[in-house]
Tab-separated table of C-alpha atoms in Angstrom:
chain	number	residue	atom	x	y	z
A	167	UNK	CA	44.142	17.214	27.063
A	168	UNK	CA	42.291	13.956	26.572
A	169	UNK	CA	44.020	11.616	24.158
A	170	UNK	CA	42.742	8.811	21.978
A	171	UNK	CA	44.762	5.876	20.722
A	172	UNK	CA	46.360	6.540	17.347
A	173	UNK	CA	46.347	3.556	14.990
A	174	UNK	CA	48.887	4.924	12.490
A	175	UNK	CA	50.643	8.235	13.128
A	176	UNK	CA	51.614	10.776	10.471
A	177	UNK	CA	55.019	9.249	9.714
A	178	UNK	CA	53.875	5.619	9.901
A	179	UNK	CA	53.767	3.467	6.766
A	180	UNK	CA	51.008	0.822	6.918
A	181	UNK	CA	51.603	-2.417	4.987
A	182	UNK	CA	50.284	-2.382	1.433
A	183	UNK	CA	47.506	-4.843	2.297
A	184	UNK	CA	46.093	-2.231	4.676
A	185	UNK	CA	47.138	1.030	3.026
A	186	UNK	CA	45.257	0.325	-0.232
A	187	UNK	CA	41.799	-0.081	1.364
A	188	UNK	CA	42.596	2.796	3.748
A	189	UNK	CA	43.425	4.972	0.731
A	190	UNK	CA	40.238	3.937	-1.081
A	191	UNK	CA	38.335	5.005	2.021
A	192	UNK	CA	39.616	8.558	1.488
A	193	UNK	CA	38.802	8.348	-2.231
A	194	UNK	CA	35.186	7.459	-1.441
A	195	UNK	CA	35.030	10.317	1.081
A	196	UNK	CA	36.180	13.004	-1.361
A	197	UNK	CA	34.954	11.675	-4.709
A	198	UNK	CA	31.366	12.937	-4.758
A	199	UNK	CA	32.151	16.529	-3.817
A	200	UNK	CA	35.291	16.685	-5.954
A	201	UNK	CA	33.504	15.770	-9.190
A	202	UNK	CA	30.376	17.765	-8.312
A	203	UNK	CA	32.153	21.122	-8.641
A	204	UNK	CA	33.260	20.595	-12.279
A	205	UNK	CA	29.801	19.253	-13.137
A	206	UNK	CA	28.242	22.454	-11.766
A	207	UNK	CA	30.774	24.757	-13.442
A	208	UNK	CA	30.865	23.025	-16.835
A	209	UNK	CA	34.440	21.761	-16.481
A	210	UNK	CA	35.681	18.207	-16.934
A	211	UNK	CA	35.453	15.803	-13.932
A	212	UNK	CA	38.381	13.651	-15.127
A	213	UNK	CA	40.656	16.688	-15.327
A	214	UNK	CA	39.516	17.794	-11.886
A	215	UNK	CA	40.175	14.326	-10.461
A	216	UNK	CA	43.665	14.339	-11.998
A	217	UNK	CA	44.393	17.812	-10.604
A	218	UNK	CA	43.035	16.800	-7.215
A	219	UNK	CA	45.472	13.898	-6.947
A	220	UNK	CA	48.420	15.827	-8.365
A	221	UNK	CA	47.646	18.853	-6.181
A	222	UNK	CA	47.537	16.673	-3.068
A	223	UNK	CA	50.959	15.184	-3.860
A	224	UNK	CA	52.406	18.672	-4.433
A	225	UNK	CA	50.830	19.852	-1.165
A	226	UNK	CA	52.458	16.964	0.718
A	227	UNK	CA	55.837	17.750	-0.850
A	228	UNK	CA	55.619	21.432	0.140
A	229	UNK	CA	54.449	20.611	3.684
A	230	UNK	CA	57.211	17.990	4.074
A	231	UNK	CA	54.696	15.193	4.566
A	232	UNK	CA	53.594	16.614	7.931
A	233	UNK	CA	49.937	17.446	7.196
A	234	UNK	CA	47.561	14.505	6.505
A	235	UNK	CA	45.209	16.469	4.281
A	236	UNK	CA	43.571	15.707	0.936
A	237	UNK	CA	42.951	18.510	-1.570
A	238	UNK	CA	39.649	18.429	-3.435
A	239	UNK	CA	37.511	20.881	-5.409
A	240	UNK	CA	36.648	24.097	-3.567
A	241	UNK	CA	32.949	24.991	-3.426
A	242	UNK	CA	33.775	28.635	-2.653
A	243	UNK	CA	34.653	29.256	-6.315
A	244	UNK	CA	31.553	27.759	-7.978
A	245	UNK	CA	29.551	30.971	-8.503
A	246	UNK	CA	32.439	33.161	-9.769
A	247	UNK	CA	33.689	30.406	-12.124
A	248	UNK	CA	30.211	30.063	-13.657
A	249	UNK	CA	29.898	33.856	-13.999
A	250	UNK	CA	33.377	34.249	-15.504
A	251	UNK	CA	32.894	31.330	-17.919
A	252	UNK	CA	29.683	32.858	-19.286
A	253	UNK	CA	31.415	36.139	-20.113
A	254	UNK	CA	35.026	35.165	-20.839
A	255	UNK	CA	34.715	31.459	-21.653
A	256	UNK	CA	36.395	28.562	-19.825
A	257	UNK	CA	39.829	29.679	-21.031
A	258	UNK	CA	39.299	33.110	-19.479
A	259	UNK	CA	38.024	31.599	-16.227
A	260	UNK	CA	41.228	29.562	-16.024
A	261	UNK	CA	43.277	32.751	-15.647
A	262	UNK	CA	41.079	33.770	-12.719
A	263	UNK	CA	41.779	30.425	-11.030
A	264	UNK	CA	45.505	30.795	-11.657
A	265	UNK	CA	45.325	34.269	-10.091
A	266	UNK	CA	43.556	32.785	-7.056
A	267	UNK	CA	46.559	30.504	-6.612
A	268	UNK	CA	48.827	33.547	-6.803
A	269	UNK	CA	46.820	35.180	-3.976
A	270	UNK	CA	47.617	32.139	-1.835
A	271	UNK	CA	51.306	32.568	-2.651
A	272	UNK	CA	51.234	36.268	-1.744
A	273	UNK	CA	49.724	35.467	1.661
A	274	UNK	CA	52.393	32.753	2.041
A	275	UNK	CA	55.080	35.405	1.492
A	276	UNK	CA	53.536	37.759	4.054
A	277	UNK	CA	53.331	35.041	6.722
A	278	UNK	CA	56.858	33.820	5.950
A	279	UNK	CA	58.148	37.356	6.656
A	280	UNK	CA	55.855	38.477	9.496
A	281	UNK	CA	55.491	35.136	11.274
A	282	UNK	CA	52.582	33.695	13.257
A	283	UNK	CA	52.691	35.592	16.552
A	284	UNK	CA	49.424	37.247	15.600
A	285	UNK	CA	47.620	33.885	15.325
A	286	UNK	CA	46.995	33.440	19.058
A	287	UNK	CA	45.659	36.993	19.255
A	288	UNK	CA	43.459	36.789	16.171
A	289	UNK	CA	42.428	33.133	16.498
A	290	UNK	CA	42.056	32.107	20.156
A	291	UNK	CA	40.019	29.022	21.041
A	292	UNK	CA	36.808	31.037	21.525
A	293	UNK	CA	36.974	31.839	17.798
A	294	UNK	CA	38.553	28.625	16.504
A	295	UNK	CA	36.190	26.231	18.319
A	296	UNK	CA	32.921	27.742	17.021
A	297	UNK	CA	34.373	28.270	13.513
A	298	UNK	CA	35.417	24.619	13.335
A	299	UNK	CA	31.955	23.607	14.553
A	300	UNK	CA	30.196	25.605	11.836
A	301	UNK	CA	32.517	24.165	9.179
A	302	UNK	CA	30.876	20.846	10.005
A	303	UNK	CA	27.382	22.109	10.817
A	304	UNK	CA	27.146	24.238	7.662
A	305	UNK	CA	27.614	21.065	5.618
A	306	UNK	CA	24.909	19.088	7.418
A	307	UNK	CA	22.033	20.257	5.160
A	308	UNK	CA	23.825	18.534	2.259
A	309	UNK	CA	24.020	15.283	4.240
A	310	UNK	CA	20.326	15.476	5.144
A	311	UNK	CA	19.228	16.334	1.581
A	312	UNK	CA	21.166	13.345	0.261
A	313	UNK	CA	19.743	11.062	2.961
A	314	UNK	CA	16.137	12.149	2.348
A	315	UNK	CA	16.284	10.543	-1.094
A	316	UNK	CA	16.371	7.142	0.626
A	317	UNK	CA	16.288	7.323	4.410
A	318	UNK	CA	16.431	3.575	4.973
A	319	UNK	CA	19.520	3.265	2.780
A	320	UNK	CA	21.145	6.223	4.542
A	321	UNK	CA	20.457	4.718	7.976
A	322	UNK	CA	21.770	1.303	6.905
A	323	UNK	CA	24.937	2.941	5.551
A	324	UNK	CA	25.514	5.024	8.680
A	325	UNK	CA	24.651	2.051	10.879
A	326	UNK	CA	27.247	-0.202	9.252
A	327	UNK	CA	29.914	2.506	9.615
A	328	UNK	CA	29.017	3.122	13.272
A	329	UNK	CA	28.980	-0.588	14.147
A	330	UNK	CA	32.350	-1.115	12.427
A	331	UNK	CA	33.871	1.903	14.199
A	332	UNK	CA	32.610	0.996	17.679
A	333	UNK	CA	32.489	-2.804	17.673
A	334	UNK	CA	34.882	-3.709	14.871
A	335	UNK	CA	38.029	-5.664	15.686
A	336	UNK	CA	41.484	-5.225	14.193
A	337	UNK	CA	41.579	-3.875	10.648
A	338	UNK	CA	37.782	-3.682	10.332
A	339	UNK	CA	37.727	-0.999	13.026
A	340	UNK	CA	39.773	1.437	10.936
A	341	UNK	CA	37.835	1.131	7.665
A	342	UNK	CA	34.289	2.017	8.817
A	343	UNK	CA	33.726	4.522	5.984
A	344	UNK	CA	34.765	1.987	3.358
A	345	UNK	CA	32.599	-0.730	4.940
A	346	UNK	CA	29.652	1.637	5.284
A	347	UNK	CA	29.944	2.764	1.661
A	348	UNK	CA	30.221	-0.772	0.271
A	349	UNK	CA	27.485	-2.132	2.549
A	350	UNK	CA	25.191	0.788	1.790
A	351	UNK	CA	25.849	0.398	-1.945
A	352	UNK	CA	24.909	-3.292	-1.872
A	353	UNK	CA	21.754	-2.495	0.092
A	354	UNK	CA	20.901	0.289	-2.383
A	355	UNK	CA	21.114	-2.242	-5.231
A	356	UNK	CA	18.403	-4.312	-3.530
A	357	UNK	CA	16.286	-1.152	-3.344
A	358	UNK	CA	16.690	-0.401	-7.062
A	359	UNK	CA	18.592	2.827	-6.336
A	360	UNK	CA	21.676	2.103	-8.463
A	361	UNK	CA	21.766	2.924	-12.184
A	362	UNK	CA	24.491	1.000	-14.049
A	363	UNK	CA	23.958	2.720	-17.423
A	364	UNK	CA	26.857	5.144	-16.920
A	365	UNK	CA	29.256	2.235	-16.323
A	366	UNK	CA	28.297	0.449	-19.545
A	367	UNK	CA	28.660	3.655	-21.566
A	368	UNK	CA	32.070	4.636	-20.163
A	369	UNK	CA	35.297	3.567	-21.863
A	370	UNK	CA	38.045	1.652	-20.089
A	371	UNK	CA	40.936	3.978	-20.900
A	372	UNK	CA	41.080	7.630	-21.954
A	373	UNK	CA	43.413	10.569	-21.493
A	374	UNK	CA	41.865	13.271	-19.308
A	375	UNK	CA	41.403	16.331	-21.571
A	376	UNK	CA	44.030	18.510	-19.890
A	377	UNK	CA	44.804	21.838	-21.562
A	378	UNK	CA	48.252	20.566	-22.527
A	379	UNK	CA	46.525	17.665	-24.323
A	380	UNK	CA	43.720	19.576	-26.049
A	381	UNK	CA	45.651	22.792	-26.708
A	382	UNK	CA	42.884	24.932	-25.183
A	383	UNK	CA	45.238	27.028	-23.068
A	384	UNK	CA	44.211	29.783	-20.605
A	385	UNK	CA	43.528	33.197	-22.144
A	386	UNK	CA	44.142	36.200	-19.899
A	387	UNK	CA	40.979	38.097	-18.997
A	388	UNK	CA	41.216	40.791	-16.333
A	389	UNK	CA	37.487	40.603	-15.716
A	390	UNK	CA	37.753	36.890	-14.888
A	391	UNK	CA	40.655	37.602	-12.546
A	392	UNK	CA	38.647	40.280	-10.720
A	393	UNK	CA	35.714	37.864	-10.353
A	394	UNK	CA	37.556	34.759	-9.171
A	395	UNK	CA	40.840	35.755	-7.500
A	396	UNK	CA	39.372	37.602	-4.451
A	397	UNK	CA	37.509	34.439	-3.418
A	398	UNK	CA	40.918	33.042	-2.464
A	399	UNK	CA	40.703	35.117	0.741
A	400	UNK	CA	37.516	33.268	1.723
A	401	UNK	CA	39.157	29.935	0.895
A	402	UNK	CA	42.217	30.858	2.971
A	403	UNK	CA	40.019	31.532	6.019
A	404	UNK	CA	38.475	28.073	5.599
A	405	UNK	CA	41.918	26.506	5.110
A	406	UNK	CA	43.104	28.001	8.398
A	407	UNK	CA	40.074	26.468	10.091
A	408	UNK	CA	40.742	23.089	8.470
A	409	UNK	CA	44.410	23.161	9.513
A	410	UNK	CA	43.406	23.860	13.104
A	411	UNK	CA	40.933	20.957	12.973
A	412	UNK	CA	43.603	18.608	11.624
A	413	UNK	CA	46.030	19.830	14.287
A	414	UNK	CA	43.481	19.129	17.021
A	415	UNK	CA	42.752	15.706	15.540
A	416	UNK	CA	46.380	14.569	15.295
A	417	UNK	CA	47.314	16.507	18.463
A	418	UNK	CA	50.141	18.482	16.850
A	419	UNK	CA	50.821	22.182	16.314
A	420	UNK	CA	50.661	22.193	12.532
A	421	UNK	CA	50.319	25.985	12.429
A	422	UNK	CA	54.017	26.244	13.309
A	423	UNK	CA	55.400	22.916	12.077
A	424	UNK	CA	55.416	22.618	9.109
A	425	UNK	CA	53.693	26.027	9.322
A	426	UNK	CA	50.636	27.775	7.924
A	427	UNK	CA	52.814	29.433	5.285
A	428	UNK	CA	53.767	26.061	3.790
A	429	UNK	CA	50.145	24.905	3.835
A	430	UNK	CA	49.049	28.015	1.923
A	431	UNK	CA	51.946	27.732	-0.529
A	432	UNK	CA	51.084	24.103	-1.255
A	433	UNK	CA	47.427	24.977	-1.708
A	434	UNK	CA	48.299	27.956	-3.893
A	435	UNK	CA	50.538	25.973	-6.242
A	436	UNK	CA	47.904	23.218	-6.465
A	437	UNK	CA	45.183	25.775	-7.263
A	438	UNK	CA	47.247	27.637	-9.880
A	439	UNK	CA	48.279	24.369	-11.550
A	440	UNK	CA	44.672	23.136	-11.570
A	441	UNK	CA	43.602	26.386	-13.228
A	442	UNK	CA	46.320	26.014	-15.856
A	443	UNK	CA	45.420	22.385	-16.632
A	444	UNK	CA	41.655	22.999	-16.817
A	445	UNK	CA	40.634	21.885	-13.323
A	446	UNK	CA	39.120	23.832	-10.443
A	447	UNK	CA	40.729	25.487	-7.373
A	448	UNK	CA	41.777	23.095	-4.616
A	449	UNK	CA	41.193	23.152	-0.869
A	450	UNK	CA	41.758	20.845	2.081
A	451	UNK	CA	38.689	18.623	2.473
A	452	UNK	CA	36.509	18.368	5.563
A	453	UNK	CA	35.255	14.927	4.517
A	454	UNK	CA	38.766	13.513	4.730
A	455	UNK	CA	39.383	15.233	8.061
A	456	UNK	CA	36.322	13.389	9.310
A	457	UNK	CA	37.874	10.104	8.159
A	458	UNK	CA	41.027	10.924	10.150
A	459	UNK	CA	38.996	11.584	13.288
A	460	UNK	CA	36.922	8.411	13.027
A	461	UNK	CA	39.694	5.970	12.104
A	462	UNK	CA	42.660	7.530	13.978
A	463	UNK	CA	44.756	6.678	10.916
A	464	UNK	CA	46.881	9.785	10.275
A	465	UNK	CA	49.484	8.301	7.924
A	466	UNK	CA	50.327	10.693	5.077
A	467	UNK	CA	51.220	7.642	2.980
A	468	UNK	CA	47.554	6.650	3.089
A	469	UNK	CA	46.509	10.125	1.860
A	470	UNK	CA	49.188	10.047	-0.812
A	471	UNK	CA	47.891	6.637	-1.858
A	472	UNK	CA	44.433	8.173	-2.275
A	473	UNK	CA	45.985	10.890	-4.454
A	474	UNK	CA	47.654	8.291	-6.685
A	475	UNK	CA	44.365	6.381	-6.959
A	476	UNK	CA	42.592	9.609	-7.990
A	477	UNK	CA	45.154	10.193	-10.751
A	478	UNK	CA	44.775	6.604	-11.984
A	479	UNK	CA	40.969	6.884	-11.945
A	480	UNK	CA	41.176	9.994	-14.138
A	481	UNK	CA	42.550	7.700	-16.883
A	482	UNK	CA	39.899	4.974	-16.324
A	483	UNK	CA	36.455	6.470	-17.014
A	484	UNK	CA	34.674	3.154	-16.346
A	485	UNK	CA	35.926	2.938	-12.753
A	486	UNK	CA	35.151	6.596	-12.199
A	487	UNK	CA	31.663	6.019	-13.582
A	488	UNK	CA	31.211	3.092	-11.185
A	489	UNK	CA	32.035	5.311	-8.213
A	490	UNK	CA	29.645	7.937	-9.578
A	491	UNK	CA	26.830	5.377	-9.365
A	492	UNK	CA	27.024	5.450	-5.555
A	493	UNK	CA	23.492	6.662	-4.695
A	494	UNK	CA	22.871	9.931	-2.871
A	495	UNK	CA	21.421	8.189	0.232
A	496	UNK	CA	24.650	6.201	0.660
A	497	UNK	CA	26.697	9.400	0.490
A	498	UNK	CA	24.221	11.020	2.863
A	499	UNK	CA	24.593	8.234	5.417
A	500	UNK	CA	28.373	8.560	5.364
A	501	UNK	CA	28.432	12.366	5.503
A	502	UNK	CA	26.028	12.432	8.458
A	503	UNK	CA	28.936	10.936	10.386
A	504	UNK	CA	31.777	12.857	8.709
A	505	UNK	CA	30.267	16.338	8.957
A	506	UNK	CA	29.059	15.750	12.504
A	507	UNK	CA	32.542	14.593	13.465
A	508	UNK	CA	34.027	17.911	12.306
A	509	UNK	CA	31.547	19.813	14.499
A	510	UNK	CA	32.384	17.544	17.441
A	511	UNK	CA	36.099	18.320	16.993
A	512	UNK	CA	35.275	22.032	17.338
A	513	UNK	CA	33.430	21.323	20.585
A	514	UNK	CA	36.403	19.309	21.792
A	515	UNK	CA	38.659	22.320	21.089
A	516	UNK	CA	36.592	24.464	23.468
A	517	UNK	CA	36.622	21.784	26.167
A	518	UNK	CA	40.316	20.876	25.910
A	519	UNK	CA	41.365	24.539	26.070
A	520	UNK	CA	39.053	25.161	29.042
A	521	UNK	CA	37.290	28.115	27.422
A	522	UNK	CA	35.142	29.891	30.016
A	523	UNK	CA	31.634	29.679	28.589
A	524	UNK	CA	30.255	31.399	31.710
A	525	UNK	CA	31.822	34.576	30.331
A	526	UNK	CA	29.299	36.919	28.705
A	527	UNK	CA	31.950	38.016	26.205
A	528	UNK	CA	32.721	34.451	25.124
A	529	UNK	CA	29.037	33.543	24.904
A	530	UNK	CA	28.387	36.528	22.630
A	531	UNK	CA	31.295	35.711	20.313
A	532	UNK	CA	30.308	32.043	20.043
A	533	UNK	CA	26.604	32.775	19.550
A	534	UNK	CA	27.226	35.267	16.731
A	535	UNK	CA	29.585	32.855	14.947
A	536	UNK	CA	27.079	29.993	15.304
A	537	UNK	CA	24.104	31.996	14.059
A	538	UNK	CA	25.866	33.568	11.067
A	539	UNK	CA	27.672	30.372	10.084
A	540	UNK	CA	24.833	27.879	10.433
A	541	UNK	CA	22.342	30.397	9.024
A	542	UNK	CA	24.510	30.802	5.921
A	543	UNK	CA	24.874	34.594	5.890
A	544	UNK	CA	25.609	36.157	2.486
A	545	UNK	CA	27.205	39.605	2.255
A	546	UNK	CA	27.230	41.138	-1.254
A	547	UNK	CA	30.374	43.184	-1.906
A	548	UNK	CA	30.178	44.712	-5.359
A	549	UNK	CA	30.130	41.798	-7.799
A	550	UNK	CA	31.096	39.302	-5.121
A	551	UNK	CA	29.126	37.441	-2.472
A	552	UNK	CA	30.980	36.793	0.788
A	553	UNK	CA	29.089	33.869	2.310
A	554	UNK	CA	29.157	30.825	4.543
A	555	UNK	CA	31.932	30.139	7.021
A	556	UNK	CA	34.100	33.030	5.784
A	557	UNK	CA	32.031	36.013	7.011
A	558	UNK	CA	31.107	34.216	10.240
A	559	UNK	CA	34.801	33.669	10.959
A	560	UNK	CA	35.780	37.243	10.072
A	561	UNK	CA	33.027	38.757	12.236
A	562	UNK	CA	33.980	36.419	15.087
A	563	UNK	CA	37.606	37.553	14.792
A	564	UNK	CA	36.545	41.219	14.867
A	565	UNK	CA	34.361	40.684	17.941
A	566	UNK	CA	37.231	38.955	19.718
A	567	UNK	CA	39.559	41.863	18.964
A	568	UNK	CA	37.063	44.613	19.825
A	569	UNK	CA	35.233	43.299	22.894
A	570	UNK	CA	37.092	43.789	26.198
A	571	UNK	CA	37.528	40.729	28.374
A	572	UNK	CA	35.335	40.396	31.460
A	573	UNK	CA	38.090	41.511	33.823
A	574	UNK	CA	38.544	44.791	31.953
A	575	UNK	CA	34.796	45.436	32.075
A	576	UNK	CA	34.691	44.708	35.831
A	577	UNK	CA	37.640	47.025	36.468
A	578	UNK	CA	35.903	49.806	34.519
A	579	UNK	CA	32.651	49.421	36.492
A	580	UNK	CA	34.402	49.433	39.863
């Protein structure tokens, strides 16, 4: 397997002078998507930011600080949360999110008892590689849509990040996302693309309106549970894909150590707690995985620092508002790199594991996963819509299990 020089490994602790900007780099990477979900679902961004940071710290505790992942708002739950909130109110929707966390915990229990021997059978490289690729490729339309709102700004942003990553020396080489974001932001100001009104209107300090602060506690609604909880299965499929990507990036078998079961338990507790406090379900974030791949900084202390910063920002609306003023083209320029990097990691998985792409069977499995995933297939199941990476991954898994390998076909013919 080809290896690339690691700047800081998982257990390493960078000096504070470096860890703070490295942590802010992860904050910039996750911030836009994390606050977008509550804005779309009618929930509070400050609460979501608080839950995101707290959930990440809980996740790191459960996984023994072995998985450099950041937990942000899950997009898979947007539609069911909106639907449940309309019928049962936000308090009812919260119970559905708590139930989704419980689903994670149930799957944790099953894996803890049964083990992971089935993983290599169900998820070989011919499935994992293409699924990882579509995790990145399925996000690319978002990057392009953001960039189209100011192509020059997007290109300047991406250009600064690329130059820093390739030609940067010393510390500058490991903060390309931060440099690209700041440089792109300054350029956007010269283009009149930054609106400072939100900053002037925001207060300096305020408690995030958590349920335990406002008293608006979750109210059980079975209908909300039936709408939201099943989506946890889709999120779990994506989490497995993300864990495999992180494992490939850091070149460790994270599926077994600390184990998929711990990852799902950490995610489940974070999701249930977010639902209880008035946030949204959590998931490991592809944007932050992209940062790992580009910078080769895998230190969990850096991720934990980002989580602490997120919690602090939830109490400082003015700083949060300032980050929200980052224009769409700047975010687009950064995500062009981040999302593409995830897809490239999937390709690397196929190459490193020497998957035979001359095999008709393997070509068929990969092509179906690519088409369904990039095309954004949606499968209605009763009141639910199974869409995106989830169905592509499930169908790819089924094809892998059902199609005989080429040797078996040859033996049958002869």
